[in-house]
Every structure is written in structure tokens, then in C-alpha cells.
PDB file of C-alpha atoms in Angstrom:
ATOM      1  CA  UNK R   1     -28.695  18.327 -31.410  1.00  0.00           C
ATOM      2  CA  UNK R   2     -29.939  14.949 -31.667  1.00  0.00           C
ATOM      3  CA  UNK R   3     -31.242  12.504 -29.102  1.00  0.00           C
ATOM      4  CA  UNK R   4     -31.878   8.994 -29.591  1.00  0.00           C
ATOM      5  CA  UNK R   5     -34.000   6.852 -26.916  1.00  0.00           C
ATOM      6  CA  UNK R   6     -33.582   3.077 -27.357  1.00  0.00           C
ATOM      7  CA  UNK R   7     -34.260  -0.060 -25.601  1.00  0.00           C
ATOM      8  CA  UNK R   8     -37.292  -2.807 -24.685  1.00  0.00           C
ATOM      9  CA  UNK R   9     -40.881  -2.140 -24.713  1.00  0.00           C
ATOM     10  CA  UNK R  10     -41.005   0.641 -22.461  1.00  0.00           C
ATOM     11  CA  UNK R  11     -39.721   2.951 -25.180  1.00  0.00           C
ATOM     12  CA  UNK R  12     -42.641   1.834 -27.224  1.00  0.00           C
ATOM     13  CA  UNK R  13     -44.876   2.826 -24.509  1.00  0.00           C
ATOM     14  CA  UNK R  14     -43.446   6.050 -24.084  1.00  0.00           C
ATOM     15  CA  UNK R  15     -43.543   6.652 -27.824  1.00  0.00           C
ATOM     16  CA  UNK R  16     -47.177   5.804 -28.021  1.00  0.00           C
ATOM     17  CA  UNK R  17     -47.871   8.224 -24.984  1.00  0.00           C
ATOM     18  CA  UNK R  18     -45.835  11.276 -26.290  1.00  0.00           C
ATOM     19  CA  UNK R  19     -47.710  10.664 -29.687  1.00  0.00           C
ATOM     20  CA  UNK R  20     -51.109  10.818 -28.116  1.00  0.00           C
ATOM     21  CA  UNK R  21     -50.361  13.707 -25.793  1.00  0.00           C
ATOM     22  CA  UNK R  22     -48.604  15.900 -28.562  1.00  0.00           C
ATOM     23  CA  UNK R  23     -45.295  15.806 -26.582  1.00  0.00           C
ATOM     24  CA  UNK R  24     -43.116  14.700 -29.720  1.00  0.00           C
ATOM     25  CA  UNK R  25     -40.842  17.685 -29.343  1.00  0.00           C
ATOM     26  CA  UNK R  26     -40.171  17.141 -25.533  1.00  0.00           C
ATOM     27  CA  UNK R  27     -41.028  20.890 -24.990  1.00  0.00           C
ATOM     28  CA  UNK R  28     -37.306  21.479 -26.581  1.00  0.00           C
ATOM     29  CA  UNK R  29     -36.445  24.043 -29.332  1.00  0.00           C
ATOM     30  CA  UNK R  30     -36.687  23.347 -32.812  1.00  0.00           C
ATOM     31  CA  UNK R  31     -32.996  22.648 -33.079  1.00  0.00           C
ATOM     32  CA  UNK R  32     -32.897  19.333 -30.829  1.00  0.00           C
ATOM     33  CA  UNK R  33     -34.835  16.250 -32.427  1.00  0.00           C
ATOM     34  CA  UNK R  34     -35.899  13.268 -30.548  1.00  0.00           C
ATOM     35  CA  UNK R  35     -36.289   9.793 -31.825  1.00  0.00           C
ATOM     36  CA  UNK R  36     -37.337   6.477 -29.759  1.00  0.00           C
ATOM     37  CA  UNK R  37     -36.802   3.163 -31.003  1.00  0.00           C
ATOM     38  CA  UNK R  38     -38.123   0.053 -28.857  1.00  0.00           C
ATOM     39  CA  UNK R  39     -37.794  -3.694 -29.212  1.00  0.00           C
ATOM     40  CA  UNK R  40     -40.351  -5.542 -27.433  1.00  0.00           C
ATOM     41  CA  UNK R  41     -38.895  -8.010 -24.975  1.00  0.00           C
ATOM     42  CA  UNK R  42     -35.605  -6.356 -25.607  1.00  0.00           C
ATOM     43  CA  UNK R  43     -32.660  -8.513 -24.180  1.00  0.00           C
ATOM     44  CA  UNK R  44     -29.095  -7.766 -23.867  1.00  0.00           C
ATOM     45  CA  UNK R  45     -28.696 -11.377 -24.504  1.00  0.00           C
ATOM     46  CA  UNK R  46     -30.516 -11.559 -27.803  1.00  0.00           C
ATOM     47  CA  UNK R  47     -27.992 -10.471 -30.417  1.00  0.00           C
ATOM     48  CA  UNK R  48     -30.766  -9.691 -32.991  1.00  0.00           C
ATOM     49  CA  UNK R  49     -32.155  -6.893 -30.325  1.00  0.00           C
ATOM     50  CA  UNK R  50     -28.865  -5.577 -29.960  1.00  0.00           C
ATOM     51  CA  UNK R  51     -28.253  -5.371 -33.645  1.00  0.00           C
ATOM     52  CA  UNK R  52     -31.722  -3.376 -34.063  1.00  0.00           C
ATOM     53  CA  UNK R  53     -30.855  -1.048 -31.509  1.00  0.00           C
ATOM     54  CA  UNK R  54     -27.389  -0.328 -33.047  1.00  0.00           C
ATOM     55  CA  UNK R  55     -28.885   0.089 -36.402  1.00  0.00           C
ATOM     56  CA  UNK R  56     -31.196   2.628 -35.072  1.00  0.00           C
ATOM     57  CA  UNK R  57     -27.819   4.453 -33.937  1.00  0.00           C
ATOM     58  CA  UNK R  58     -26.294   3.954 -37.135  1.00  0.00           C
ATOM     59  CA  UNK R  59     -29.366   5.331 -39.037  1.00  0.00           C
ATOM     60  CA  UNK R  60     -30.328   8.409 -36.506  1.00  0.00           C
ATOM     61  CA  UNK R  61     -26.515   9.482 -35.595  1.00  0.00           C
ATOM     62  CA  UNK R  62     -27.674  10.994 -32.400  1.00  0.00           C
ATOM     63  CA  UNK R  63     -25.201  13.229 -30.027  1.00  0.00           C
ATOM     64  CA  UNK R  64     -27.267  11.885 -26.976  1.00  0.00           C
ATOM     65  CA  UNK R  65     -28.232   8.227 -26.379  1.00  0.00           C
ATOM     66  CA  UNK R  66     -30.534   7.182 -23.568  1.00  0.00           C
ATOM     67  CA  UNK R  67     -30.769   3.310 -23.016  1.00  0.00           C
ATOM     68  CA  UNK R  68     -33.556   1.366 -21.089  1.00  0.00           C
ATOM     69  CA  UNK R  69     -32.666  -2.181 -21.113  1.00  0.00           C
ATOM     70  CA  UNK R  70     -32.053  -5.071 -18.837  1.00  0.00           C
ATOM     71  CA  UNK R  71     -35.266  -5.808 -17.175  1.00  0.00           C
ATOM     72  CA  UNK R  72     -36.211  -8.860 -19.317  1.00  0.00           C
ATOM     73  CA  UNK R  73     -32.785 -10.238 -18.885  1.00  0.00           C
ATOM     74  CA  UNK R  74     -33.363 -10.307 -15.122  1.00  0.00           C
ATOM     75  CA  UNK R  75     -36.664 -11.992 -15.700  1.00  0.00           C
ATOM     76  CA  UNK R  76     -35.205 -14.626 -18.023  1.00  0.00           C
ATOM     77  CA  UNK R  77     -34.949 -17.351 -15.555  1.00  0.00           C
ATOM     78  CA  UNK R  78     -35.081 -18.549 -12.030  1.00  0.00           C
ATOM     79  CA  UNK R  79     -31.429 -19.239 -11.701  1.00  0.00           C
ATOM     80  CA  UNK R  80     -30.123 -15.746 -11.768  1.00  0.00           C
ATOM     81  CA  UNK R  81     -27.375 -15.606  -9.324  1.00  0.00           C
ATOM     82  CA  UNK R  82     -24.536 -12.834  -8.493  1.00  0.00           C
ATOM     83  CA  UNK R  83     -22.485 -13.943 -11.323  1.00  0.00           C
ATOM     84  CA  UNK R  84     -25.576 -13.607 -13.908  1.00  0.00           C
ATOM     85  CA  UNK R  85     -26.350 -10.096 -12.424  1.00  0.00           C
ATOM     86  CA  UNK R  86     -22.982  -8.878 -12.759  1.00  0.00           C
ATOM     87  CA  UNK R  87     -22.630 -10.256 -16.380  1.00  0.00           C
ATOM     88  CA  UNK R  88     -26.055  -8.042 -16.881  1.00  0.00           C
ATOM     89  CA  UNK R  89     -24.421  -5.093 -15.519  1.00  0.00           C
ATOM     90  CA  UNK R  90     -21.056  -5.635 -17.423  1.00  0.00           C
ATOM     91  CA  UNK R  91     -22.986  -6.179 -20.747  1.00  0.00           C
ATOM     92  CA  UNK R  92     -24.846  -2.899 -20.389  1.00  0.00           C
ATOM     93  CA  UNK R  93     -21.640  -0.766 -19.340  1.00  0.00           C
ATOM     94  CA  UNK R  94     -19.880  -2.278 -22.166  1.00  0.00           C
ATOM     95  CA  UNK R  95     -22.559  -1.756 -24.769  1.00  0.00           C
ATOM     96  CA  UNK R  96     -22.736   1.906 -23.619  1.00  0.00           C
ATOM     97  CA  UNK R  97     -18.953   2.103 -23.728  1.00  0.00           C
ATOM     98  CA  UNK R  98     -18.323   0.715 -27.075  1.00  0.00           C
ATOM     99  CA  UNK R  99     -21.330   2.466 -28.627  1.00  0.00           C
ATOM    100  CA  UNK R 100     -20.068   5.894 -27.159  1.00  0.00           C
ATOM    101  CA  UNK R 101     -16.598   5.404 -28.899  1.00  0.00           C
ATOM    102  CA  UNK R 102     -17.945   3.588 -32.164  1.00  0.00           C
ATOM    103  CA  UNK R 103     -20.421   6.315 -32.779  1.00  0.00           C
ATOM    104  CA  UNK R 104     -18.965   9.689 -31.332  1.00  0.00           C
ATOM    105  CA  UNK R 105     -21.887   9.995 -28.880  1.00  0.00           C
ATOM    106  CA  UNK R 106     -21.426  12.898 -26.487  1.00  0.00           C
ATOM    107  CA  UNK R 107     -23.628  11.473 -23.702  1.00  0.00           C
ATOM    108  CA  UNK R 108     -24.873   8.233 -22.915  1.00  0.00           C
ATOM    109  CA  UNK R 109     -27.503   7.852 -20.090  1.00  0.00           C
ATOM    110  CA  UNK R 110     -28.674   4.556 -18.903  1.00  0.00           C
ATOM    111  CA  UNK R 111     -32.200   4.724 -17.277  1.00  0.00           C
ATOM    112  CA  UNK R 112     -32.692   2.773 -14.089  1.00  0.00           C
ATOM    113  CA  UNK R 113     -34.359  -0.744 -14.404  1.00  0.00           C
ATOM    114  CA  UNK R 114     -37.973  -0.833 -13.030  1.00  0.00           C
ATOM    115  CA  UNK R 115     -39.703  -2.765 -10.441  1.00  0.00           C
ATOM    116  CA  UNK R 116     -42.472  -5.165 -11.422  1.00  0.00           C
ATOM    117  CA  UNK R 117     -45.571  -6.797  -9.698  1.00  0.00           C
ATOM    118  CA  UNK R 118     -45.729  -9.358 -12.478  1.00  0.00           C
ATOM    119  CA  UNK R 119     -42.779 -11.545 -13.810  1.00  0.00           C
ATOM    120  CA  UNK R 120     -42.858 -14.374 -16.043  1.00  0.00           C
ATOM    121  CA  UNK R 121     -39.960 -16.711 -15.065  1.00  0.00           C
ATOM    122  CA  UNK R 122     -39.019 -15.798 -11.421  1.00  0.00           C
ATOM    123  CA  UNK R 123     -40.892 -14.670  -8.503  1.00  0.00           C
ATOM    124  CA  UNK R 124     -41.517 -10.862  -8.130  1.00  0.00           C
ATOM    125  CA  UNK R 125     -39.698 -10.653  -5.019  1.00  0.00           C
ATOM    126  CA  UNK R 126     -36.742 -12.092  -6.418  1.00  0.00           C
ATOM    127  CA  UNK R 127     -36.888 -10.021  -9.600  1.00  0.00           C
ATOM    128  CA  UNK R 128     -37.380  -6.868  -7.587  1.00  0.00           C
ATOM    129  CA  UNK R 129     -34.443  -7.733  -5.337  1.00  0.00           C
ATOM    130  CA  UNK R 130     -32.226  -8.003  -8.305  1.00  0.00           C
ATOM    131  CA  UNK R 131     -33.541  -4.764  -9.719  1.00  0.00           C
ATOM    132  CA  UNK R 132     -32.628  -3.144  -6.767  1.00  0.00           C
ATOM    133  CA  UNK R 133     -29.085  -4.594  -6.565  1.00  0.00           C
ATOM    134  CA  UNK R 134     -28.590  -4.013 -10.275  1.00  0.00           C
ATOM    135  CA  UNK R 135     -29.488  -0.225 -10.083  1.00  0.00           C
ATOM    136  CA  UNK R 136     -27.206   0.208  -7.166  1.00  0.00           C
ATOM    137  CA  UNK R 137     -24.531  -1.376  -8.961  1.00  0.00           C
ATOM    138  CA  UNK R 138     -25.145   0.200 -12.240  1.00  0.00           C
ATOM    139  CA  UNK R 139     -25.281   3.694 -10.317  1.00  0.00           C
ATOM    140  CA  UNK R 140     -21.868   3.069  -8.642  1.00  0.00           C
ATOM    141  CA  UNK R 141     -20.097   1.647 -11.715  1.00  0.00           C
ATOM    142  CA  UNK R 142     -21.221   4.287 -14.013  1.00  0.00           C
ATOM    143  CA  UNK R 143     -19.985   7.095 -11.767  1.00  0.00           C
ATOM    144  CA  UNK R 144     -16.561   5.974 -12.873  1.00  0.00           C
ATOM    145  CA  UNK R 145     -17.130   6.578 -16.503  1.00  0.00           C
ATOM    146  CA  UNK R 146     -16.960   9.971 -18.295  1.00  0.00           C
ATOM    147  CA  UNK R 147     -19.865  10.771 -20.507  1.00  0.00           C
ATOM    148  CA  UNK R 148     -21.974   7.624 -19.532  1.00  0.00           C
ATOM    149  CA  UNK R 149     -24.541   8.247 -16.731  1.00  0.00           C
ATOM    150  CA  UNK R 150     -27.232   6.800 -14.615  1.00  0.00           C
ATOM    151  CA  UNK R 151     -30.572   8.221 -14.800  1.00  0.00           C
ATOM    152  CA  UNK R 152     -33.309   7.518 -12.037  1.00  0.00           C
ATOM    153  CA  UNK R 153     -36.847   7.864 -12.626  1.00  0.00           C
ATOM    154  CA  UNK R 154     -38.318   9.765  -9.480  1.00  0.00           C
ATOM    155  CA  UNK R 155     -41.843   8.918  -8.008  1.00  0.00           C
ATOM    156  CA  UNK R 156     -42.296   5.345  -9.179  1.00  0.00           C
ATOM    157  CA  UNK R 157     -41.343   3.454  -6.517  1.00  0.00           C
ATOM    158  CA  UNK R 158     -43.242   4.758  -3.763  1.00  0.00           C
ATOM    159  CA  UNK R 159     -46.151   6.501  -5.642  1.00  0.00           C
ATOM    160  CA  UNK R 160     -49.243   7.176  -4.016  1.00  0.00           C
ATOM    161  CA  UNK R 161     -51.117   6.129  -6.980  1.00  0.00           C
ATOM    162  CA  UNK R 162     -50.348   2.675  -9.211  1.00  0.00           C
ATOM    163  CA  UNK R 163     -48.051   3.268 -11.748  1.00  0.00           C
ATOM    164  CA  UNK R 164     -48.197   0.106 -13.831  1.00  0.00           C
ATOM    165  CA  UNK R 165     -50.881  -1.020 -16.287  1.00  0.00           C
ATOM    166  CA  UNK R 166     -49.979  -4.529 -16.431  1.00  0.00           C
ATOM    167  CA  UNK R 167     -47.533  -5.074 -13.862  1.00  0.00           C
ATOM    168  CA  UNK R 168     -44.477  -4.548 -16.127  1.00  0.00           C
ATOM    169  CA  UNK R 169     -45.344  -1.506 -18.308  1.00  0.00           C
ATOM    170  CA  UNK R 170     -46.427   2.143 -17.111  1.00  0.00           C
ATOM    171  CA  UNK R 171     -49.878   3.406 -16.957  1.00  0.00           C
ATOM    172  CA  UNK R 172     -50.913   6.849 -17.602  1.00  0.00           C
ATOM    173  CA  UNK R 173     -49.543   7.998 -14.191  1.00  0.00           C
ATOM    174  CA  UNK R 174     -46.385   6.005 -14.738  1.00  0.00           C
ATOM    175  CA  UNK R 175     -45.914   7.418 -17.988  1.00  0.00           C
ATOM    176  CA  UNK R 176     -46.012  11.101 -17.009  1.00  0.00           C
ATOM    177  CA  UNK R 177     -43.242  10.334 -14.613  1.00  0.00           C
ATOM    178  CA  UNK R 178     -41.227   8.445 -17.094  1.00  0.00           C
ATOM    179  CA  UNK R 179     -41.723  11.253 -19.689  1.00  0.00           C
ATOM    180  CA  UNK R 180     -40.580  13.793 -17.126  1.00  0.00           C
ATOM    181  CA  UNK R 181     -37.549  11.814 -16.162  1.00  0.00           C
ATOM    182  CA  UNK R 182     -36.668  11.408 -19.817  1.00  0.00           C
ATOM    183  CA  UNK R 183     -37.029  14.919 -20.483  1.00  0.00           C
ATOM    184  CA  UNK R 184     -34.721  15.822 -17.648  1.00  0.00           C
ATOM    185  CA  UNK R 185     -31.979  13.548 -18.765  1.00  0.00           C
ATOM    186  CA  UNK R 186     -32.275  15.267 -22.447  1.00  0.00           C
ATOM    187  CA  UNK R 187     -32.384  18.899 -20.863  1.00  0.00           C
ATOM    188  CA  UNK R 188     -29.299  18.144 -18.495  1.00  0.00           C
ATOM    189  CA  UNK R 189     -27.515  17.204 -21.454  1.00  0.00           C
ATOM    190  CA  UNK R 190     -28.709  20.012 -23.505  1.00  0.00           C
ATOM    191  CA  UNK R 191     -27.765  22.676 -20.933  1.00  0.00           C
ATOM    192  CA  UNK R 192     -24.243  21.191 -20.682  1.00  0.00           C
ATOM    193  CA  UNK R 193     -23.626  21.630 -24.322  1.00  0.00           C
TER     194      UNK R 193
END
């Protein structure tokens, strides 16, 4: 079995964490390989970013795809309205549906969008409200799809300890929670096979 984890810079941070911690195998058996590929600043609206992510799928030929993208799109401007939010959600779902069919993926897992305490182009409160709405809608819409599912990272929203290093990316505490959630997504697929 092969799992490919792709998306924005969160994936690069997770990759560095698992390499430093000696967790590359995700504590899975030798028959399961896991690869990671992230694009810093990754956005659905950037065709170059999406092409690079798709190339990673072609090069790795996974059975399972885990996708983390959309947060940078939410922070791309102050004029994010309900239509733009729907466009981002539809974009994520369309991409997953297309890739699942095109590359014969057995499982596609969309990881929740993450709250931030620092933003670039919108206020933190507006961004976080959009994340809340996007996650709620993604979860609801993905429940209608076979073999495409929503995955929540537990313990980051109301953590007793800080989970962000820079207001956007996870610190050590957050990376542990993120790693465990991703491992849970992998093992739940592995058990179903």
C-alpha cells in the first residue's frame, strides 16, 4: 500500500518533523510506504501549485491520497464572501473527485482547514470564522461521497498548550497532534483494506 500526503506548507513542516523524530514509517508495517509533498503557499487558485501536486500523484501512484489545502486561499483577500467560500469548497471537492477517478485512488482524505492567530490579507477573526464555516461545509459535503472523506485533527482547537509556532504553522506540540491525526487517517484506510 502507498499513501501520498500532499498540500501546502503544513505538509513540509510535517515532513521535517517526522524526519527529525525518526517517524518516517508512521509505525506501519514495511508493506506500507508513505510519501509527503508540500508546496509552500499552496493554493487551489494557483494552477502551477495544483500541477505540482498532481505531478506528485503521477510520480508516486498512491492507493491513498491525503490532501491539506485551502487555508491560503481563505487568506488571499478581505473580500472573501459566501460565494468565494463555496468556490474554495467546491474546488477542493472537484479536485478530489477528479484525482480519485483519474488515478484510481482507493481513498482520498481531506484534512480540515486550520485556524490561525496570524493572517496576511484578512483579519484573524474573519479568517477563523471562514475556516469554521469551510470545515463544517466540507464535512457535510464529503459525507455524500464514496471514498472521499473529511479528517479532523483532534486537540488543536482548544489545546491547553500553544500549538502554533508562528500563528500559522504548528510548533512541536501541534506537530505531534497533526502526526497522530494523519497516522489515524492512514491506519483507518489500512484496516479497511
